[in-house]
């Protein structure tokens, strides 16, 4: 496998794992809150929702659309239908997240029944996202591996690796790595590394 091909695929899989971990965390912590084994930490929950909006939604999915999907479309029509489905799932993300924000806000305001509503919304979102990530890894990536050229992988790897922030000098992914680690540190054990 070419260096840029394995680099691109590794970055995509790692970003999927980070997104999946945060979503699982949200789901598992809500169960703990409902069972009254854990106090609700609204700041942590808003940070996790922010992470999903700012990183996967603003950086990961658009780069798939603009680079991975676009290049694959140029090389073969075989992935067209799959790409259309995945692209419309990307388009549905902001509305799905808005639903989580609404229910989280209602829960914070003490609206009756809002914890159950939030749990249902999060469970739907988790299923939706897992299906999306699995389809990309099990169906889209194998097609990409079969049809993309080395020059495509070079461009895709560069796009995924490059999130330079000109103001801080650090890369945007460094900032999100820090945010992700902060989330894990503040999440109580055994889900995270924080005090139980
Ligand atoms: Fe995606
Ligand atoms: Fe993805």
Short mmCIF file of N, CA and C in Angstrom, two decimals, residues 22-192:
data_model
loop_
_atom_site.label_atom_id
_atom_site.label_comp_id
_atom_site.label_asym_id
_atom_site.label_seq_id
_atom_site.Cartn_x
_atom_site.Cartn_y
_atom_site.Cartn_z
N UNK A 22 -16.96 9.51 21.36
CA UNK A 22 -17.69 10.61 21.99
C UNK A 22 -19.20 10.30 22.01
N UNK A 23 -19.71 9.75 20.91
CA UNK A 23 -21.14 9.43 20.87
C UNK A 23 -21.48 8.33 21.88
N UNK A 24 -20.63 7.30 21.95
CA UNK A 24 -20.87 6.24 22.94
C UNK A 24 -20.85 6.79 24.36
N UNK A 25 -19.93 7.71 24.58
CA UNK A 25 -19.79 8.36 25.87
C UNK A 25 -21.08 9.08 26.26
N UNK A 26 -21.61 9.85 25.32
CA UNK A 26 -22.84 10.60 25.57
C UNK A 26 -23.96 9.63 25.94
N UNK A 27 -24.08 8.57 25.16
CA UNK A 27 -25.14 7.59 25.37
C UNK A 27 -24.99 6.89 26.73
N UNK A 28 -23.76 6.43 27.01
CA UNK A 28 -23.51 5.69 28.26
C UNK A 28 -23.70 6.59 29.48
N UNK A 29 -23.25 7.85 29.38
CA UNK A 29 -23.38 8.74 30.53
C UNK A 29 -24.83 9.09 30.81
N UNK A 30 -25.64 9.21 29.76
CA UNK A 30 -27.07 9.49 29.98
C UNK A 30 -27.74 8.34 30.72
N UNK A 31 -27.32 7.12 30.41
CA UNK A 31 -27.87 5.96 31.13
C UNK A 31 -27.51 6.03 32.61
N UNK A 32 -26.26 6.42 32.88
CA UNK A 32 -25.80 6.54 34.27
C UNK A 32 -26.59 7.64 35.00
N UNK A 33 -26.82 8.74 34.30
CA UNK A 33 -27.58 9.85 34.89
C UNK A 33 -29.00 9.40 35.19
N UNK A 34 -29.61 8.69 34.23
CA UNK A 34 -30.98 8.26 34.44
C UNK A 34 -31.09 7.27 35.60
N UNK A 35 -30.07 6.41 35.74
CA UNK A 35 -30.07 5.44 36.84
C UNK A 35 -29.62 6.09 38.15
N UNK A 36 -29.36 7.39 38.10
CA UNK A 36 -28.93 8.17 39.27
C UNK A 36 -27.62 7.67 39.86
N UNK A 37 -26.79 7.11 38.99
CA UNK A 37 -25.46 6.72 39.44
C UNK A 37 -24.44 7.82 39.17
N UNK A 38 -24.87 8.84 38.42
CA UNK A 38 -23.96 9.91 38.05
C UNK A 38 -24.70 11.23 38.04
N UNK A 39 -24.03 12.28 38.54
CA UNK A 39 -24.63 13.61 38.47
C UNK A 39 -24.44 14.13 37.05
N UNK A 40 -25.43 14.87 36.56
CA UNK A 40 -25.34 15.41 35.21
C UNK A 40 -24.30 16.53 35.16
N UNK A 41 -23.37 16.42 34.21
CA UNK A 41 -22.34 17.45 34.02
C UNK A 41 -22.66 18.15 32.69
N UNK A 42 -23.43 19.23 32.77
CA UNK A 42 -23.88 19.88 31.53
C UNK A 42 -22.71 20.43 30.72
N UNK A 43 -21.70 20.95 31.41
CA UNK A 43 -20.56 21.53 30.69
C UNK A 43 -19.89 20.47 29.82
N UNK A 44 -19.74 19.27 30.39
CA UNK A 44 -19.14 18.17 29.65
C UNK A 44 -20.01 17.78 28.44
N UNK A 45 -21.32 17.73 28.66
CA UNK A 45 -22.22 17.36 27.55
C UNK A 45 -22.18 18.39 26.42
N UNK A 46 -22.20 19.67 26.80
CA UNK A 46 -22.14 20.70 25.75
C UNK A 46 -20.80 20.62 25.02
N UNK A 47 -19.73 20.28 25.75
CA UNK A 47 -18.41 20.16 25.11
C UNK A 47 -18.42 19.01 24.10
N UNK A 48 -19.09 17.91 24.45
CA UNK A 48 -19.14 16.77 23.54
C UNK A 48 -19.96 17.11 22.29
N UNK A 49 -21.07 17.83 22.49
CA UNK A 49 -21.89 18.23 21.33
C UNK A 49 -21.10 19.20 20.46
N UNK A 50 -20.39 20.11 21.11
CA UNK A 50 -19.55 21.05 20.35
C UNK A 50 -18.49 20.29 19.54
N UNK A 51 -17.89 19.30 20.17
CA UNK A 51 -16.85 18.52 19.49
C UNK A 51 -17.40 17.89 18.20
N UNK A 52 -18.59 17.30 18.31
CA UNK A 52 -19.18 16.65 17.14
C UNK A 52 -19.50 17.68 16.05
N UNK A 53 -19.99 18.86 16.46
CA UNK A 53 -20.33 19.89 15.47
C UNK A 53 -19.07 20.45 14.83
N UNK A 54 -18.04 20.65 15.64
CA UNK A 54 -16.87 21.38 15.16
C UNK A 54 -15.88 20.49 14.41
N UNK A 55 -15.77 19.25 14.84
CA UNK A 55 -14.74 18.42 14.20
C UNK A 55 -15.29 17.50 13.10
N UNK A 56 -16.06 16.47 13.43
CA UNK A 56 -16.55 15.61 12.34
C UNK A 56 -17.42 16.37 11.34
N UNK A 57 -18.31 17.23 11.84
CA UNK A 57 -19.25 17.87 10.92
C UNK A 57 -18.61 18.96 10.08
N UNK A 58 -17.69 19.70 10.67
CA UNK A 58 -17.12 20.82 9.91
C UNK A 58 -15.87 20.40 9.13
N UNK A 59 -15.14 19.39 9.62
CA UNK A 59 -13.89 19.03 8.95
C UNK A 59 -13.91 17.66 8.28
N UNK A 60 -14.34 16.65 9.03
CA UNK A 60 -14.23 15.28 8.51
C UNK A 60 -15.16 15.03 7.31
N UNK A 61 -16.46 15.21 7.51
CA UNK A 61 -17.41 14.90 6.44
C UNK A 61 -17.19 15.77 5.19
N UNK A 62 -16.98 17.09 5.34
CA UNK A 62 -16.74 17.88 4.11
C UNK A 62 -15.50 17.41 3.35
N UNK A 63 -14.47 16.96 4.06
CA UNK A 63 -13.28 16.48 3.35
C UNK A 63 -13.55 15.18 2.62
N UNK A 64 -14.41 14.36 3.18
CA UNK A 64 -14.82 13.15 2.45
C UNK A 64 -15.55 13.56 1.17
N UNK A 65 -16.49 14.48 1.31
CA UNK A 65 -17.25 14.92 0.12
C UNK A 65 -16.31 15.50 -0.94
N UNK A 66 -15.44 16.41 -0.51
CA UNK A 66 -14.64 17.19 -1.47
C UNK A 66 -13.48 16.40 -2.07
N UNK A 67 -12.95 15.43 -1.32
CA UNK A 67 -11.77 14.73 -1.80
C UNK A 67 -12.04 13.25 -2.09
N UNK A 68 -12.37 12.50 -1.04
CA UNK A 68 -12.54 11.06 -1.21
C UNK A 68 -13.67 10.74 -2.19
N UNK A 69 -14.86 11.28 -1.93
CA UNK A 69 -16.01 10.98 -2.79
C UNK A 69 -15.80 11.57 -4.19
N UNK A 70 -15.32 12.80 -4.25
CA UNK A 70 -15.16 13.49 -5.54
C UNK A 70 -14.17 12.73 -6.44
N UNK A 71 -13.05 12.30 -5.85
CA UNK A 71 -12.06 11.57 -6.66
C UNK A 71 -12.62 10.21 -7.11
N UNK A 72 -13.33 9.55 -6.20
CA UNK A 72 -13.87 8.23 -6.53
C UNK A 72 -14.90 8.33 -7.66
N UNK A 73 -15.69 9.39 -7.64
CA UNK A 73 -16.67 9.64 -8.70
C UNK A 73 -15.98 9.79 -10.06
N UNK A 74 -14.79 10.42 -10.03
CA UNK A 74 -14.05 10.61 -11.28
C UNK A 74 -13.52 9.29 -11.84
N UNK A 75 -13.26 8.33 -10.94
CA UNK A 75 -12.61 7.09 -11.39
C UNK A 75 -13.57 5.98 -11.76
N UNK A 76 -14.76 5.97 -11.13
CA UNK A 76 -15.72 4.89 -11.39
C UNK A 76 -17.15 5.33 -11.12
N UNK A 77 -18.12 4.84 -11.91
CA UNK A 77 -19.52 5.12 -11.60
C UNK A 77 -20.08 4.14 -10.57
N UNK A 78 -19.29 3.09 -10.23
CA UNK A 78 -19.78 2.01 -9.36
C UNK A 78 -20.16 2.50 -7.96
N UNK A 79 -19.53 3.60 -7.51
CA UNK A 79 -19.79 4.06 -6.14
C UNK A 79 -20.83 5.18 -6.10
N UNK A 80 -21.35 5.57 -7.26
CA UNK A 80 -22.23 6.75 -7.32
C UNK A 80 -23.42 6.69 -6.35
N UNK A 81 -24.10 5.55 -6.36
CA UNK A 81 -25.29 5.43 -5.52
C UNK A 81 -24.93 5.51 -4.04
N UNK A 82 -23.84 4.80 -3.69
CA UNK A 82 -23.35 4.81 -2.31
C UNK A 82 -22.94 6.22 -1.89
N UNK A 83 -22.26 6.91 -2.78
CA UNK A 83 -21.82 8.28 -2.48
C UNK A 83 -23.01 9.20 -2.27
N UNK A 84 -24.05 9.03 -3.08
CA UNK A 84 -25.26 9.86 -2.90
C UNK A 84 -25.86 9.64 -1.52
N UNK A 85 -25.94 8.36 -1.10
CA UNK A 85 -26.50 8.05 0.21
C UNK A 85 -25.65 8.68 1.32
N UNK A 86 -24.33 8.47 1.25
CA UNK A 86 -23.44 8.98 2.30
C UNK A 86 -23.46 10.51 2.33
N UNK A 87 -23.51 11.12 1.14
CA UNK A 87 -23.53 12.58 1.07
C UNK A 87 -24.81 13.13 1.70
N UNK A 88 -25.95 12.47 1.43
CA UNK A 88 -27.18 13.00 2.04
C UNK A 88 -27.18 12.77 3.55
N UNK A 89 -26.47 11.74 4.03
CA UNK A 89 -26.32 11.58 5.48
C UNK A 89 -25.47 12.72 6.06
N UNK A 90 -24.44 13.12 5.34
CA UNK A 90 -23.65 14.29 5.80
C UNK A 90 -24.54 15.52 5.90
N UNK A 91 -25.42 15.68 4.89
CA UNK A 91 -26.31 16.86 4.86
C UNK A 91 -27.29 16.85 6.03
N UNK A 92 -27.62 15.63 6.53
CA UNK A 92 -28.61 15.52 7.60
C UNK A 92 -28.02 15.80 8.98
N UNK A 93 -26.68 15.86 9.06
CA UNK A 93 -26.00 16.02 10.35
C UNK A 93 -26.42 17.28 11.14
N UNK A 94 -26.42 18.47 10.51
CA UNK A 94 -26.76 19.67 11.30
C UNK A 94 -28.14 19.57 11.96
N UNK A 95 -29.13 19.02 11.24
CA UNK A 95 -30.47 18.90 11.80
C UNK A 95 -30.48 17.90 12.96
N UNK A 96 -29.71 16.81 12.79
CA UNK A 96 -29.65 15.80 13.85
C UNK A 96 -29.02 16.39 15.12
N UNK A 97 -27.95 17.15 14.94
CA UNK A 97 -27.29 17.77 16.09
C UNK A 97 -28.18 18.84 16.73
N UNK A 98 -28.93 19.55 15.90
CA UNK A 98 -29.84 20.57 16.43
C UNK A 98 -30.87 19.92 17.36
N UNK A 99 -31.29 18.69 17.01
CA UNK A 99 -32.24 17.97 17.86
C UNK A 99 -31.62 17.64 19.22
N UNK A 100 -30.35 17.25 19.20
CA UNK A 100 -29.66 16.94 20.47
C UNK A 100 -29.52 18.22 21.31
N UNK A 101 -29.15 19.32 20.67
CA UNK A 101 -29.01 20.60 21.39
C UNK A 101 -30.35 21.01 22.02
N UNK A 102 -31.43 20.86 21.26
CA UNK A 102 -32.77 21.22 21.76
C UNK A 102 -33.11 20.41 23.00
N UNK A 103 -32.90 19.08 22.92
CA UNK A 103 -33.27 18.23 24.05
C UNK A 103 -32.34 18.43 25.24
N UNK A 104 -31.06 18.69 24.96
CA UNK A 104 -30.12 18.95 26.06
C UNK A 104 -30.48 20.26 26.76
N UNK A 105 -30.84 21.26 25.96
CA UNK A 105 -31.27 22.55 26.53
C UNK A 105 -32.53 22.38 27.36
N UNK A 106 -33.47 21.59 26.88
CA UNK A 106 -34.72 21.35 27.63
C UNK A 106 -34.42 20.64 28.95
N UNK A 107 -33.50 19.68 28.89
CA UNK A 107 -33.15 18.94 30.10
C UNK A 107 -32.50 19.88 31.11
N UNK A 108 -31.62 20.75 30.62
CA UNK A 108 -30.95 21.70 31.51
C UNK A 108 -31.97 22.66 32.12
N UNK A 109 -33.02 22.96 31.37
CA UNK A 109 -34.07 23.87 31.87
C UNK A 109 -35.06 23.16 32.79
N UNK A 110 -34.91 21.84 32.92
CA UNK A 110 -35.79 21.10 33.82
C UNK A 110 -37.16 20.77 33.23
N UNK A 111 -37.26 20.77 31.90
CA UNK A 111 -38.54 20.44 31.26
C UNK A 111 -38.89 18.97 31.56
N UNK A 112 -40.11 18.68 32.05
CA UNK A 112 -40.46 17.29 32.38
C UNK A 112 -40.35 16.38 31.15
N UNK A 113 -39.81 15.18 31.36
CA UNK A 113 -39.70 14.19 30.29
C UNK A 113 -38.53 14.43 29.35
N UNK A 114 -37.76 15.49 29.61
CA UNK A 114 -36.72 15.85 28.64
C UNK A 114 -35.52 14.91 28.67
N UNK A 115 -35.26 14.25 29.81
CA UNK A 115 -34.14 13.29 29.83
C UNK A 115 -34.45 12.11 28.89
N UNK A 116 -35.70 11.62 28.96
CA UNK A 116 -36.10 10.51 28.10
C UNK A 116 -36.05 10.93 26.62
N UNK A 117 -36.50 12.17 26.36
CA UNK A 117 -36.46 12.67 24.98
C UNK A 117 -35.02 12.75 24.50
N UNK A 118 -34.14 13.25 25.35
CA UNK A 118 -32.72 13.38 24.99
C UNK A 118 -32.12 12.00 24.74
N UNK A 119 -32.45 11.04 25.59
CA UNK A 119 -31.92 9.68 25.40
C UNK A 119 -32.37 9.08 24.08
N UNK A 120 -33.64 9.29 23.73
CA UNK A 120 -34.15 8.75 22.46
C UNK A 120 -33.46 9.42 21.28
N UNK A 121 -33.29 10.74 21.36
CA UNK A 121 -32.63 11.46 20.26
C UNK A 121 -31.19 10.99 20.10
N UNK A 122 -30.49 10.83 21.24
CA UNK A 122 -29.10 10.40 21.20
C UNK A 122 -28.99 8.97 20.67
N UNK A 123 -29.91 8.10 21.09
CA UNK A 123 -29.87 6.71 20.61
C UNK A 123 -30.06 6.66 19.09
N UNK A 124 -31.00 7.46 18.58
CA UNK A 124 -31.21 7.53 17.12
C UNK A 124 -29.97 8.05 16.41
N UNK A 125 -29.39 9.08 16.99
CA UNK A 125 -28.20 9.68 16.39
C UNK A 125 -27.04 8.69 16.39
N UNK A 126 -26.90 7.93 17.48
CA UNK A 126 -25.81 6.95 17.57
C UNK A 126 -26.00 5.87 16.50
N UNK A 127 -27.22 5.38 16.34
CA UNK A 127 -27.48 4.35 15.31
C UNK A 127 -27.19 4.89 13.91
N UNK A 128 -27.69 6.09 13.68
CA UNK A 128 -27.50 6.75 12.39
C UNK A 128 -26.00 6.90 12.08
N UNK A 129 -25.25 7.34 13.08
CA UNK A 129 -23.82 7.58 12.86
C UNK A 129 -23.05 6.28 12.68
N UNK A 130 -23.38 5.26 13.50
CA UNK A 130 -22.69 3.98 13.36
C UNK A 130 -22.92 3.38 11.98
N UNK A 131 -24.17 3.46 11.51
CA UNK A 131 -24.47 2.96 10.17
C UNK A 131 -23.63 3.70 9.13
N UNK A 132 -23.56 5.01 9.29
CA UNK A 132 -22.80 5.83 8.35
C UNK A 132 -21.31 5.44 8.34
N UNK A 133 -20.72 5.37 9.52
CA UNK A 133 -19.28 5.08 9.60
C UNK A 133 -18.97 3.67 9.10
N UNK A 134 -19.85 2.72 9.45
CA UNK A 134 -19.65 1.34 9.00
C UNK A 134 -19.75 1.23 7.48
N UNK A 135 -20.73 1.95 6.91
CA UNK A 135 -20.88 1.91 5.44
C UNK A 135 -19.63 2.49 4.77
N UNK A 136 -19.13 3.57 5.34
CA UNK A 136 -17.91 4.16 4.75
C UNK A 136 -16.75 3.18 4.83
N UNK A 137 -16.59 2.54 5.99
CA UNK A 137 -15.42 1.66 6.16
C UNK A 137 -15.58 0.34 5.40
N UNK A 138 -16.79 -0.21 5.40
CA UNK A 138 -16.97 -1.55 4.81
C UNK A 138 -17.31 -1.53 3.33
N UNK A 139 -17.89 -0.42 2.85
CA UNK A 139 -18.30 -0.40 1.45
C UNK A 139 -17.56 0.65 0.62
N UNK A 140 -17.46 1.87 1.18
CA UNK A 140 -16.86 2.95 0.39
C UNK A 140 -15.33 2.79 0.29
N UNK A 141 -14.68 2.54 1.42
CA UNK A 141 -13.21 2.46 1.39
C UNK A 141 -12.71 1.31 0.50
N UNK A 142 -13.33 0.13 0.54
CA UNK A 142 -12.86 -0.92 -0.38
C UNK A 142 -12.98 -0.51 -1.86
N UNK A 143 -14.07 0.21 -2.22
CA UNK A 143 -14.20 0.70 -3.59
C UNK A 143 -13.09 1.71 -3.91
N UNK A 144 -12.82 2.57 -2.91
CA UNK A 144 -11.76 3.57 -3.10
C UNK A 144 -10.42 2.86 -3.29
N UNK A 145 -10.17 1.85 -2.48
CA UNK A 145 -8.89 1.12 -2.60
C UNK A 145 -8.76 0.46 -3.97
N UNK A 146 -9.89 0.03 -4.52
CA UNK A 146 -9.85 -0.67 -5.80
C UNK A 146 -9.69 0.30 -6.98
N UNK A 147 -10.18 1.53 -6.84
CA UNK A 147 -10.27 2.39 -8.03
C UNK A 147 -9.41 3.65 -8.01
N UNK A 148 -9.00 4.12 -6.82
CA UNK A 148 -8.26 5.38 -6.80
C UNK A 148 -6.80 5.18 -7.21
N UNK A 149 -6.22 6.21 -7.77
CA UNK A 149 -4.83 6.19 -8.19
C UNK A 149 -3.96 6.75 -7.06
N UNK A 150 -2.67 6.50 -7.17
CA UNK A 150 -1.75 7.02 -6.15
C UNK A 150 -1.87 8.54 -6.04
N UNK A 151 -2.03 9.22 -7.18
CA UNK A 151 -2.16 10.69 -7.14
C UNK A 151 -3.42 11.11 -6.37
N UNK A 152 -4.48 10.31 -6.45
CA UNK A 152 -5.69 10.60 -5.68
C UNK A 152 -5.42 10.48 -4.19
N UNK A 153 -4.76 9.39 -3.81
CA UNK A 153 -4.47 9.17 -2.38
C UNK A 153 -3.55 10.27 -1.85
N UNK A 154 -2.60 10.72 -2.69
CA UNK A 154 -1.72 11.83 -2.27
C UNK A 154 -2.57 13.05 -1.91
N UNK A 155 -3.50 13.38 -2.79
CA UNK A 155 -4.34 14.57 -2.58
C UNK A 155 -5.24 14.39 -1.35
N UNK A 156 -5.80 13.19 -1.21
CA UNK A 156 -6.72 12.93 -0.08
C UNK A 156 -5.96 12.97 1.24
N UNK A 157 -4.78 12.32 1.27
CA UNK A 157 -3.98 12.31 2.50
C UNK A 157 -3.59 13.73 2.89
N UNK A 158 -3.23 14.53 1.89
CA UNK A 158 -2.83 15.91 2.17
C UNK A 158 -4.01 16.70 2.74
N UNK A 159 -5.17 16.51 2.14
CA UNK A 159 -6.36 17.24 2.61
C UNK A 159 -6.69 16.87 4.06
N UNK A 160 -6.61 15.58 4.38
CA UNK A 160 -6.98 15.15 5.74
C UNK A 160 -5.91 15.51 6.77
N UNK A 161 -4.65 15.59 6.32
CA UNK A 161 -3.57 15.87 7.28
C UNK A 161 -3.43 17.37 7.53
N UNK A 162 -3.99 18.17 6.61
CA UNK A 162 -3.71 19.60 6.68
C UNK A 162 -4.86 20.39 7.26
N UNK A 163 -4.73 20.74 8.52
CA UNK A 163 -5.73 21.61 9.14
C UNK A 163 -5.02 22.75 9.84
N UNK A 164 -4.06 23.33 9.15
CA UNK A 164 -3.22 24.33 9.81
C UNK A 164 -4.03 25.55 10.22
N UNK A 165 -3.85 25.96 11.47
CA UNK A 165 -4.48 27.17 11.96
C UNK A 165 -3.43 28.27 11.96
N UNK A 166 -3.56 29.27 11.05
CA UNK A 166 -2.52 30.29 10.91
C UNK A 166 -2.37 31.15 12.16
N UNK A 167 -3.41 31.23 12.99
CA UNK A 167 -3.32 32.10 14.17
C UNK A 167 -2.50 31.48 15.30
N UNK A 168 -2.74 30.22 15.56
CA UNK A 168 -2.06 29.60 16.70
C UNK A 168 -0.78 28.91 16.27
N UNK A 169 -0.65 28.64 14.98
CA UNK A 169 0.53 27.90 14.53
C UNK A 169 0.36 26.41 14.76
N UNK A 170 -0.60 26.05 15.63
CA UNK A 170 -0.84 24.62 15.81
C UNK A 170 -1.87 24.20 14.77
N UNK A 171 -1.97 22.90 14.53
CA UNK A 171 -2.97 22.47 13.57
C UNK A 171 -4.32 22.37 14.26
N UNK A 172 -5.35 22.50 13.48
CA UNK A 172 -6.69 22.41 14.04
C UNK A 172 -6.90 21.03 14.67
N UNK A 173 -6.27 20.01 14.06
CA UNK A 173 -6.48 18.69 14.67
C UNK A 173 -5.83 18.61 16.06
N UNK A 174 -4.73 19.37 16.29
CA UNK A 174 -4.14 19.41 17.64
C UNK A 174 -5.15 19.98 18.63
N UNK A 175 -5.84 21.04 18.20
CA UNK A 175 -6.83 21.68 19.07
C UNK A 175 -7.94 20.68 19.40
N UNK A 176 -8.39 19.93 18.40
CA UNK A 176 -9.46 18.97 18.64
C UNK A 176 -8.98 17.77 19.44
N UNK A 177 -7.71 17.37 19.23
CA UNK A 177 -7.14 16.31 20.07
C UNK A 177 -7.18 16.74 21.53
N UNK A 178 -6.81 18.00 21.78
CA UNK A 178 -6.80 18.51 23.15
C UNK A 178 -8.22 18.51 23.72
N UNK A 179 -9.18 18.95 22.92
CA UNK A 179 -10.57 18.96 23.36
C UNK A 179 -11.04 17.54 23.66
N UNK A 180 -10.68 16.61 22.79
CA UNK A 180 -11.08 15.22 22.97
C UNK A 180 -10.50 14.66 24.28
N UNK A 181 -9.21 14.94 24.53
CA UNK A 181 -8.59 14.44 25.75
C UNK A 181 -9.20 15.08 26.99
N UNK A 182 -9.58 16.35 26.85
CA UNK A 182 -10.25 17.03 27.97
C UNK A 182 -11.58 16.34 28.27
N UNK A 183 -12.31 15.96 27.23
CA UNK A 183 -13.59 15.26 27.40
C UNK A 183 -13.36 13.93 28.13
N UNK A 184 -12.35 13.17 27.68
CA UNK A 184 -12.08 11.87 28.30
C UNK A 184 -11.66 12.04 29.76
N UNK A 185 -10.85 13.08 30.02
CA UNK A 185 -10.38 13.31 31.40
C UNK A 185 -11.52 13.69 32.33
N UNK A 186 -12.50 14.43 31.80
CA UNK A 186 -13.60 14.89 32.64
C UNK A 186 -14.72 13.88 32.75
N UNK A 187 -14.68 12.84 31.92
CA UNK A 187 -15.70 11.80 31.98
C UNK A 187 -15.37 10.85 33.13
N UNK A 188 -16.30 10.67 34.08
CA UNK A 188 -15.99 9.82 35.22
C UNK A 188 -15.65 8.38 34.82
N UNK A 189 -14.78 7.73 35.59
CA UNK A 189 -14.48 6.32 35.40
C UNK A 189 -15.75 5.52 35.66
N UNK A 190 -15.98 4.37 35.05
CA UNK A 190 -15.04 3.67 34.16
C UNK A 190 -15.13 4.12 32.71
N UNK A 191 -16.05 5.01 32.36
CA UNK A 191 -16.18 5.42 30.96
C UNK A 191 -14.99 6.26 30.54
N UNK A 192 -14.57 7.15 31.41
CA UNK A 192 -13.44 8.03 31.12
C UNK A 192 -12.39 7.90 32.20
#
